[in-house]
mmCIF file of C-alpha atoms in Angstrom:
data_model
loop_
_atom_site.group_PDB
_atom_site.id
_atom_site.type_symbol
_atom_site.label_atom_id
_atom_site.label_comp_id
_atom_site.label_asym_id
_atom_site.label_seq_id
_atom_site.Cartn_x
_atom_site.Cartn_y
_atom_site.Cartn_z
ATOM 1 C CA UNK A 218 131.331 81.903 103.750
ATOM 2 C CA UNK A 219 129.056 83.146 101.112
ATOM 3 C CA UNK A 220 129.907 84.955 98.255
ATOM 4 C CA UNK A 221 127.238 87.896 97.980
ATOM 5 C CA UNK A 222 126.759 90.222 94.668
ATOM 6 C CA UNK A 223 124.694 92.881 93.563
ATOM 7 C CA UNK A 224 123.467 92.944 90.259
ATOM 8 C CA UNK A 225 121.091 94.434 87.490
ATOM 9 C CA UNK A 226 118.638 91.829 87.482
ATOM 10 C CA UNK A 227 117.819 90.897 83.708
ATOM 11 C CA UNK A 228 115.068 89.206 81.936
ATOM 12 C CA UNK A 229 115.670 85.724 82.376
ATOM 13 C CA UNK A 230 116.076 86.678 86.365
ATOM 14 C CA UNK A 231 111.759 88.194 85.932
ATOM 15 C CA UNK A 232 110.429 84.677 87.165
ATOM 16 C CA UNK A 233 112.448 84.903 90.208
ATOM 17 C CA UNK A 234 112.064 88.371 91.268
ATOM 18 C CA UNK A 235 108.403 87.876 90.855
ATOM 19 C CA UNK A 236 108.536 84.913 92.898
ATOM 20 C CA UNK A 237 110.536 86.530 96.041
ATOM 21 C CA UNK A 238 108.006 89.458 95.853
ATOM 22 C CA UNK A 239 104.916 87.332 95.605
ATOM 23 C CA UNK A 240 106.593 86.025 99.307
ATOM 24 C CA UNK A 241 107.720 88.876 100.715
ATOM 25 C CA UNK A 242 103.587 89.947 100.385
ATOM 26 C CA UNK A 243 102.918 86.377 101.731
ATOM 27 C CA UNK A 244 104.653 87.129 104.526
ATOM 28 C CA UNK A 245 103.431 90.592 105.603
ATOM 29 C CA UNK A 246 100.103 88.618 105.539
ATOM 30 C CA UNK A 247 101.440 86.573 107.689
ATOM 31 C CA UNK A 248 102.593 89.252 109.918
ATOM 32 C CA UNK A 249 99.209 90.765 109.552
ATOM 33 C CA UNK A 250 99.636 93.754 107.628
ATOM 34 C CA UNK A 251 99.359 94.285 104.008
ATOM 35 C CA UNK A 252 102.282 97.063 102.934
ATOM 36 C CA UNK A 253 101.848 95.329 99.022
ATOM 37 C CA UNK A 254 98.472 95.289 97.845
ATOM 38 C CA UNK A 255 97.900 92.118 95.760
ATOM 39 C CA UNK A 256 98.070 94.384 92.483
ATOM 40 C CA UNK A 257 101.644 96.269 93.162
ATOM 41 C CA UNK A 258 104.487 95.486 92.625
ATOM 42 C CA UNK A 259 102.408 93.519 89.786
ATOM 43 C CA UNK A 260 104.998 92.127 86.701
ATOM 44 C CA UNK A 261 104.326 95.431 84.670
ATOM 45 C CA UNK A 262 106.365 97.252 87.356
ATOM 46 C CA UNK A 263 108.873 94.601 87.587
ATOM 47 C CA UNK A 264 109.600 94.379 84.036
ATOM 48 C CA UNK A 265 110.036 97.960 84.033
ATOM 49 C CA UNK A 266 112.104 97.894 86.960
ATOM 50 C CA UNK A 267 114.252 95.307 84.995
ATOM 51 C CA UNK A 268 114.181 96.994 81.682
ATOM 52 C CA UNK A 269 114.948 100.619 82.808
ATOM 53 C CA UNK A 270 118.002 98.960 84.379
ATOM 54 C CA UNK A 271 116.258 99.721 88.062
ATOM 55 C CA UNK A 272 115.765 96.515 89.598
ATOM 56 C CA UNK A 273 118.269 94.640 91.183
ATOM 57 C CA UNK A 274 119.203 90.769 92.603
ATOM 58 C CA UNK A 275 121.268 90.221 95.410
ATOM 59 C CA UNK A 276 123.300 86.553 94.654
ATOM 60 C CA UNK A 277 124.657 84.807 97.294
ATOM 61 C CA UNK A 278 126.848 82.157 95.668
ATOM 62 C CA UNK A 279 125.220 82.909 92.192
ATOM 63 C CA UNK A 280 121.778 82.002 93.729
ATOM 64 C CA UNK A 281 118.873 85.099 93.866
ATOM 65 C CA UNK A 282 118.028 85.733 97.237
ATOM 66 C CA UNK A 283 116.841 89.326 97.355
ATOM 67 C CA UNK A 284 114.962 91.872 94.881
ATOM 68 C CA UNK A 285 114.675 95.252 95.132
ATOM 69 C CA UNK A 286 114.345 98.618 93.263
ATOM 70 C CA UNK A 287 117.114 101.068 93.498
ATOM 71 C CA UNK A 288 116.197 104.641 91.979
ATOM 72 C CA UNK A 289 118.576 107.217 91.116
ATOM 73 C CA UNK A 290 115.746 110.016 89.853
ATOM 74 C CA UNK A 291 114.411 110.949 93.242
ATOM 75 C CA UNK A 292 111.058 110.017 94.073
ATOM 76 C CA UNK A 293 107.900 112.488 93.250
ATOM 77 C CA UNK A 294 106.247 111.380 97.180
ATOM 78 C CA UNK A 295 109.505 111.961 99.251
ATOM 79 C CA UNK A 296 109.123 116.138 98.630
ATOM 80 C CA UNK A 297 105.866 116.283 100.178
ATOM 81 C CA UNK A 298 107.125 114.154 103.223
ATOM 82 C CA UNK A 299 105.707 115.479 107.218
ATOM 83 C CA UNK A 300 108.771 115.899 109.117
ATOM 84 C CA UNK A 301 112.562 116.752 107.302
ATOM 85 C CA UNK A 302 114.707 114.809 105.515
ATOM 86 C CA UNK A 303 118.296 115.507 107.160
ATOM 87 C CA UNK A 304 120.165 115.355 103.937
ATOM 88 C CA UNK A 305 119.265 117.785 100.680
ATOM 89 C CA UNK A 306 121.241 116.358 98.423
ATOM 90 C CA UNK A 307 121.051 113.560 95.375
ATOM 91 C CA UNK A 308 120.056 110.535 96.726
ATOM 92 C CA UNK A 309 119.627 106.162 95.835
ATOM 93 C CA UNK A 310 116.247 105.345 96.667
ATOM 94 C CA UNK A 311 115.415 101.917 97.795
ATOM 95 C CA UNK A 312 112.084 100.285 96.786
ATOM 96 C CA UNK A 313 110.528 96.973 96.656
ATOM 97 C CA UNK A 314 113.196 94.774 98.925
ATOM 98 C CA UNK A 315 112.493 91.767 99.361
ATOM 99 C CA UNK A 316 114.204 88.851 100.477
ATOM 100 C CA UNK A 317 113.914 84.975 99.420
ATOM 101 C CA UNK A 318 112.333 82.686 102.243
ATOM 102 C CA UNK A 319 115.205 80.502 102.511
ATOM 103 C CA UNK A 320 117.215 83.389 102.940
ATOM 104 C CA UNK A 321 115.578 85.027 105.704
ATOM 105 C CA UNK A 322 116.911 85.866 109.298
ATOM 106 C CA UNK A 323 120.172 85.050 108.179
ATOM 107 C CA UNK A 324 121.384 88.949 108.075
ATOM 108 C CA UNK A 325 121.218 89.116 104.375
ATOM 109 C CA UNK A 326 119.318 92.785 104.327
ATOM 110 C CA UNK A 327 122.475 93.778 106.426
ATOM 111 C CA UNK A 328 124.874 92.656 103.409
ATOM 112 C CA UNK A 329 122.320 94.068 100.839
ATOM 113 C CA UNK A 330 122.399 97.942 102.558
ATOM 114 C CA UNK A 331 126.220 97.379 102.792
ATOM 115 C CA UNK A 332 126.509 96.524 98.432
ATOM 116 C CA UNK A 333 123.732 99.389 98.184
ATOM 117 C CA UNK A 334 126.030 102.004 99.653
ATOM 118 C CA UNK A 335 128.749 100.705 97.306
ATOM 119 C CA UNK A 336 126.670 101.077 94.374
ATOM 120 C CA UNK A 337 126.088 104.705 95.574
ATOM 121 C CA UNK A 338 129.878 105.729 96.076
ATOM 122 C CA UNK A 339 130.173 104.488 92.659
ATOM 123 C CA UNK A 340 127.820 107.066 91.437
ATOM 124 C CA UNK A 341 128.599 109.864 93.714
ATOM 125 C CA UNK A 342 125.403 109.569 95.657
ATOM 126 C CA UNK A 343 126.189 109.714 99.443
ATOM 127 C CA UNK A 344 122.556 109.634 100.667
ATOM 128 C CA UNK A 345 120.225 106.553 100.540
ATOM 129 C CA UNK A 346 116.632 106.815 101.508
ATOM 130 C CA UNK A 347 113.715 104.248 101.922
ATOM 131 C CA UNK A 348 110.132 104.226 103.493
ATOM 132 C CA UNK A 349 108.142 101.363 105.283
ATOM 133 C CA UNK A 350 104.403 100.901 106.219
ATOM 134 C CA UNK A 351 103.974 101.817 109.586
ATOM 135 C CA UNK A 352 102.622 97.930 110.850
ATOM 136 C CA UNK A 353 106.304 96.492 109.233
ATOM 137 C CA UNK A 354 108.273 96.813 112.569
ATOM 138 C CA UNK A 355 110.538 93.771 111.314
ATOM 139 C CA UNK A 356 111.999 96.338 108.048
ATOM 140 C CA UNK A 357 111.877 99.389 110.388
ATOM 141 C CA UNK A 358 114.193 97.436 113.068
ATOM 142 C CA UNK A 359 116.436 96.092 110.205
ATOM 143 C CA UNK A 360 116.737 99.890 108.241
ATOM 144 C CA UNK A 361 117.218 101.458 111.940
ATOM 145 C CA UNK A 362 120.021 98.499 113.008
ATOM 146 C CA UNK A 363 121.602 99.450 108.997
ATOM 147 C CA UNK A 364 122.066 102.999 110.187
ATOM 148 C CA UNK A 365 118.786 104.720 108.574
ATOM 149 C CA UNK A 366 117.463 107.688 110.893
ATOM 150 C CA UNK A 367 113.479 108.253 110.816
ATOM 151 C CA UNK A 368 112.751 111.342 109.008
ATOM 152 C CA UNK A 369 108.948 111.297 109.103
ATOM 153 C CA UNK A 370 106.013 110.182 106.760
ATOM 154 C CA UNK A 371 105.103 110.093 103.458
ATOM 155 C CA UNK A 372 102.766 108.961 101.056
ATOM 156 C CA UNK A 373 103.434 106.060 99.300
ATOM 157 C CA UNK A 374 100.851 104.177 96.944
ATOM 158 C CA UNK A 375 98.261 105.234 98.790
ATOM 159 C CA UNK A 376 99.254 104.921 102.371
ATOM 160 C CA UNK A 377 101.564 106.054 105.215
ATOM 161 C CA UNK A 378 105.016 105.425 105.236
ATOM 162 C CA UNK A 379 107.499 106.077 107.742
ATOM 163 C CA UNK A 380 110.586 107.827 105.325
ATOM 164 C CA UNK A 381 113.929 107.066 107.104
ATOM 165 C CA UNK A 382 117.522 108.658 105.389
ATOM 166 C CA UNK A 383 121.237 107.476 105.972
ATOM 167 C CA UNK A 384 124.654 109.437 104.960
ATOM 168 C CA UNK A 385 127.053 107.077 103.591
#
């Protein structure tokens, strides 16, 4: 049995977490829809991600198998969403996941939600939200399966995203 671990990703980890990005847009190309434009998340967003203390790895047995962004500001699109958010309260925001290709279908997102809603407790946030491009069915059945509710849309870089919320 693995052992999995969520951590600030740090500079040396930039390479990586570029690299499991650049797939996870491979492979929404591959499921024929484009939710990542070829210029976002681009390495200036990473490295801020990274160096605001933002962007996280997922390790399973010390090896990176999952990026993602995990805000604790809010985000300026989710106010303006159609539809209600169930929970008015402070919030983690989850951006950016993506998983390594090796590390696919093998319920890793699952374990990542699960050390997510740790890292909340520990910072007295007890509502996580996220938001998918409508065409991404695979992220909306693993966020629905994690316990997310849909909430409604919002826009996100430019396009439509369905905005789902969870209690924790």
């Amino acid at each position: 049995m693995a052992f999995y671990e969520l951590t600030p990703a740090q500079q040396e980890d930039f390479p990586r977490c570029m690299q499991i990005l650049q797939s996870g847009r491979d492979f929404q190309r591959q499921q024929g829809f484009v939710q990542w434009p070829d210029n976002f998340p681009d390495a200036d967003v990473v490295a801020r991600d990274i160096s605001s203390g933002f962007g996280f790895v997922l390790k399973a047995d010390g090896i990176i198998a999952a990026y993602c962004y995990l805000g604790l500001e809010g985000d300026p699109s989710y106010p303006e969403i159609k539809g209600a958010w169930r929970y008015d309260e402070p919030y983690v925001v989850l951006h950016r996941v993506a998983i390594s290709p090796e590390f696919r279908g093998k319920g890793l997102t699952g374990k990542l939600f699960s050390l997510v809603e740790e890292f909340a407790k520990k910072r007295n946030r007890f509502v996580l939200r996220i938001d998918t491009a409508e065409p991404n069915a695979r992220m909306q059945h693993v966020v629905e399966k994690a316990g997310f509710a849909y909430c409604g849309t919002v826009i996100q870089g430019g396009g439509l995203r369905l905005a789902y919320d969870k209690k924790i």
